[in-house]
C-alpha positions as semicolon CSV with decimal commas, in nm:
position;residue;x (nm);y (nm);z (nm)
1;M;-6,558;-1,419;2,974
2;P;-6,773;-1,326;2,719
3;R;-6,594;-1,321;2,352
4;S;-6,505;-0,953;2,281
5;S;-6,581;-0,762;1,934
6;T;-6,270;-0,689;1,841
7;P;-5,949;-0,856;1,756
8;A;-5,798;-0,672;2,036
9;T;-5,793;-0,839;2,295
10;R;-5,863;-1,248;2,414
11;W;-6,150;-1,457;2,397
12;G;-6,142;-1,632;2,718
13;T;-6,346;-1,875;2,764
14;A;-6,559;-2,011;2,509
15;R;-6,931;-2,028;2,651
16;P;-7,034;-2,444;2,567
17;G;-7,360;-2,507;2,364
18;D;-7,656;-2,696;2,464
19;F;-7,601;-3,071;2,520
20;G;-7,870;-3,182;2,690
21;S;-7,911;-3,308;3,060
22;V;-7,591;-3,501;3,044
23;P;-7,357;-3,333;3,229
24;V;-7,010;-3,303;3,002
25;G;-6,737;-3,392;3,167
26;T;-6,377;-3,303;3,160
27;G;-6,166;-3,572;3,207
28;Q;-5,725;-3,590;3,214
29;Q;-5,570;-3,488;2,890
30;Q;-5,340;-3,812;2,824
31;A;-4,964;-3,723;2,650
32;E;-4,902;-3,819;2,320
33;H;-4,698;-4,077;2,232
34;G;-4,572;-4,185;1,862
35;T;-4,922;-4,103;1,657
36;S;-4,858;-4,042;1,300
37;D;-5,044;-3,856;0,965
38;I;-5,070;-3,891;0,587
39;S;-5,211;-3,756;0,368
40;I;-5,223;-3,913;0,040
41;A;-5,363;-3,873;-0,298
42;D;-5,349;-4,048;-0,672
43;K;-5,412;-3,978;-0,995
44;Y;-5,776;-4,144;-1,055
45;G;-5,884;-3,863;-0,840
46;N;-5,881;-4,138;-0,480
47;A;-5,703;-3,951;-0,149
48;A;-5,731;-4,010;0,192
49;S;-5,574;-3,826;0,545
50;V;-5,513;-4,126;0,779
51;T;-5,425;-3,997;1,166
52;T;-5,355;-4,352;1,319
53;T;-5,221;-4,483;1,619
54;V;-5,194;-4,680;1,927
55;E;-5,210;-4,446;2,210
56;S;-4,857;-4,484;2,431
57;A;-4,622;-4,707;2,275
58;F;-4,659;-5,058;2,185
59;G;-4,983;-4,955;2,288
60;S;-5,140;-5,282;2,473
61;F;-4,802;-5,476;2,430
62;H;-5,011;-5,723;2,281
63;M;-4,943;-5,812;1,918
64;V;-5,241;-6,043;1,695
65;D;-5,158;-6,160;1,348
66;G;-4,875;-5,866;1,290
67;F;-5,060;-5,595;1,457
68;L;-5,017;-5,429;1,788
69;L;-5,322;-5,378;1,926
70;N;-5,413;-5,024;2,118
71;N;-5,495;-4,949;2,425
72;Q;-5,716;-4,670;2,339
73;L;-5,921;-4,720;2,663
74;T;-5,727;-4,423;2,781
75;D;-5,860;-4,228;2,651
76;F;-6,158;-4,234;2,796
77;S;-6,156;-4,082;3,159
78;A;-6,030;-4,272;3,462
79;E;-6,265;-4,105;3,690
80;P;-6,636;-4,236;3,635
81;F;-6,751;-3,954;3,829
82;D;-6,597;-3,566;3,941
83;T;-6,580;-3,447;4,270
84;D;-6,869;-3,363;4,325
85;G;-7,041;-3,715;4,245
86;T;-7,161;-3,580;3,853
87;P;-7,113;-3,874;3,627
88;V;-6,807;-3,771;3,345
89;A;-6,915;-3,810;2,992
90;N;-6,617;-3,964;2,886
91;R;-6,607;-4,286;3,138
92;I;-6,583;-4,583;3,064
93;E;-6,920;-4,725;2,946
94;A;-6,976;-5,073;2,718
95;G;-7,069;-5,008;2,346
96;K;-6,907;-4,601;2,370
97;R;-6,620;-4,466;2,179
98;P;-6,367;-4,249;2,371
99;R;-6,326;-3,932;2,277
100;S;-5,971;-3,841;1,977
101;S;-5,908;-3,545;1,882
102;M;-5,815;-3,685;1,543
103;A;-5,879;-3,493;1,228
104;P;-5,785;-3,574;0,914
105;T;-5,952;-3,376;0,696
106;L;-6,087;-3,402;0,309
107;V;-6,148;-3,000;0,189
108;F;-6,368;-2,968;-0,108
109;D;-6,445;-2,670;-0,352
110;C;-6,833;-2,597;-0,326
111;A;-7,022;-2,620;-0,643
112;P;-7,192;-2,350;-0,839
113;D;-7,512;-2,537;-0,719
114;G;-7,346;-2,525;-0,368
115;S;-7,311;-2,909;-0,433
116;R;-6,991;-3,093;-0,317
117;G;-6,726;-3,016;-0,609
118;P;-6,289;-3,077;-0,658
119;L;-6,100;-3,129;-0,382
120;S;-5,872;-2,927;-0,273
121;F;-5,686;-2,983;0,030
122;V;-5,562;-3,291;0,216
123;T;-5,430;-3,237;0,566
124;G;-5,379;-3,471;0,910
125;S;-5,179;-3,406;1,188
126;P;-5,048;-3,635;1,512
127;G;-4,993;-3,421;1,857
128;G;-5,277;-3,593;2,120
129;S;-5,498;-3,336;2,274
130;V;-5,339;-3,032;2,017
131;I;-5,448;-3,188;1,684
132;I;-5,714;-2,994;1,658
133;Q;-5,552;-2,652;1,705
134;F;-5,268;-2,797;1,462
135;V;-5,515;-2,851;1,200
136;V;-5,682;-2,579;1,208
137;K;-5,420;-2,397;1,149
138;T;-5,271;-2,538;0,856
139;L;-5,584;-2,500;0,745
140;V;-5,591;-2,078;0,846
141;A;-5,304;-2,066;0,664
142;M;-5,350;-2,219;0,321
143;L;-5,705;-2,088;0,245
144;D;-5,750;-1,776;0,465
145;W;-5,374;-1,655;0,393
146;G;-5,293;-1,811;0,049
147;L;-4,964;-2,050;0,151
148;D;-4,859;-2,313;0,014
149;P;-4,878;-2,673;0,187
150;Q;-4,489;-2,617;0,305
151;Q;-4,534;-2,291;0,437
152;A;-4,868;-2,375;0,633
153;V;-4,749;-2,683;0,827
154;S;-4,375;-2,495;0,909
155;I;-4,510;-2,205;1,031
156;I;-4,528;-2,146;1,410
157;N;-4,777;-2,358;1,530
158;F;-5,066;-2,151;1,777
159;G;-5,393;-2,163;1,953
160;A;-5,518;-2,251;2,254
161;A;-5,785;-2,508;2,434
162;N;-6,048;-2,367;2,614
163;T;-5,869;-2,243;2,865
164;P;-5,729;-1,894;2,963
165;I;-5,401;-2,019;2,833
166;T;-5,272;-1,915;2,484
167;N;-5,002;-2,205;2,326
168;V;-4,734;-2,033;2,037
169;G;-4,521;-2,347;2,027
170;G;-4,158;-2,225;2,130
171;E;-3,998;-2,530;1,937
172;H;-3,985;-2,271;1,606
173;P;-3,673;-2,129;1,536
174;S;-3,909;-1,735;1,517
175;V;-4,032;-1,763;1,898
176;D;-3,747;-1,651;2,144
177;A;-3,874;-1,921;2,459
178;S;-3,625;-1,757;2,698
179;D;-3,704;-1,611;3,001
180;D;-4,074;-1,738;2,921
181;G;-4,120;-1,550;2,570
182;D;-4,084;-1,231;2,772
183;R;-3,877;-1,134;2,456
184;D;-4,061;-1,256;2,197
185;P;-4,243;-0,983;2,034
186;L;-4,528;-1,160;1,935
187;V;-4,552;-1,337;2,281
188;Q;-4,530;-0,964;2,449
189;R;-4,771;-0,869;2,229
190;L;-4,984;-1,148;2,360
191;R;-4,985;-1,034;2,712
192;Q;-5,051;-0,674;2,665
193;M;-5,376;-0,829;2,518
194;G;-5,426;-1,001;2,804
195;H;-5,306;-1,312;2,700
196;Q;-5,206;-1,574;2,924
197;V;-4,871;-1,701;2,697
198;S;-4,733;-2,059;2,703
199;V;-4,422;-2,074;2,533
200;A;-4,399;-2,529;2,548
201;P;-4,310;-2,688;2,241
202;L;-4,616;-2,769;2,030
203;S;-4,419;-3,020;1,811
204;S;-4,662;-3,137;1,565
205;G;-4,601;-3,366;1,242
206;S;-4,838;-3,226;1,011
207;S;-4,915;-3,324;0,642
208;A;-5,107;-3,109;0,408
209;L;-5,176;-3,172;0,014
210;A;-5,268;-2,869;-0,194
211;H;-5,433;-2,929;-0,554
212;A;-5,283;-2,753;-0,835
213;G;-5,338;-2,792;-1,216
214;S;-5,344;-3,138;-1,228
215;G;-5,079;-3,247;-0,915
216;W;-5,013;-3,221;-0,589
217;I;-4,801;-2,962;-0,394
218;G;-4,736;-3,147;-0,048
219;G;-4,591;-3,059;0,270
220;A;-4,393;-3,241;0,540
221;D;-4,390;-3,083;0,902
222;P;-4,026;-2,954;1,021
223;R;-4,109;-3,105;1,391
224;R;-4,039;-3,500;1,249
225;E;-3,915;-3,726;1,030
226;G;-4,185;-3,698;0,736
227;T;-4,156;-3,655;0,336
228;V;-4,287;-3,513;0,069
229;N;-4,292;-3,782;-0,228
230;G;-4,484;-3,811;-0,540
231;D;-4,442;-3,946;-0,926
232;Q;-4,456;-3,635;-1,283
233;P;-4,781;-3,697;-1,458
234;R;-4,734;-3,909;-1,746
């Protein structure tokens, strides 16, 4: 379906870009198990967004020098060819990196001369294949809607993954996920617009920081055990 010219209907499936002559496969999506995310900044101007995982629980079950080794090979497609024999782009091959949705993000202001300005936001999230949805939601909430980091990570999770399904996080207390969301006004309106809505839980674990004056404002996703910590400026 082509992109709609108005916001009153759903987009549908996005058209792919031109990736050259190599067919792009769609391997099996893997469930997320135990990814963590940290957004951090210090008084010296250093900052980092870290999304870390060992893939499945306990990774490869092998520990080396106190660290569990991951089993990140599961992020590749287990089947090297699709049903018609076309090689899958995400197949296992020497020298390749597996597909990943991890999206630790730093946002910088634009300087008057067009160059990179000071750091404004730090964010990221666990969540497997829907990490990108969580990060984009947080960025839109802070950049476009003017919400603070805690508000941004706490609001309803939503998004789509280039399928006809629109995700609305049924784990949020403001969403009525009973009867497949049929009694929730947001879900009702989306379905009237032609969306196929899923209200399955979207248990993100987003973290976010926003630069404010001489310090930072932080937000930790209430869906997981994260907290905001820091020192007062001296």
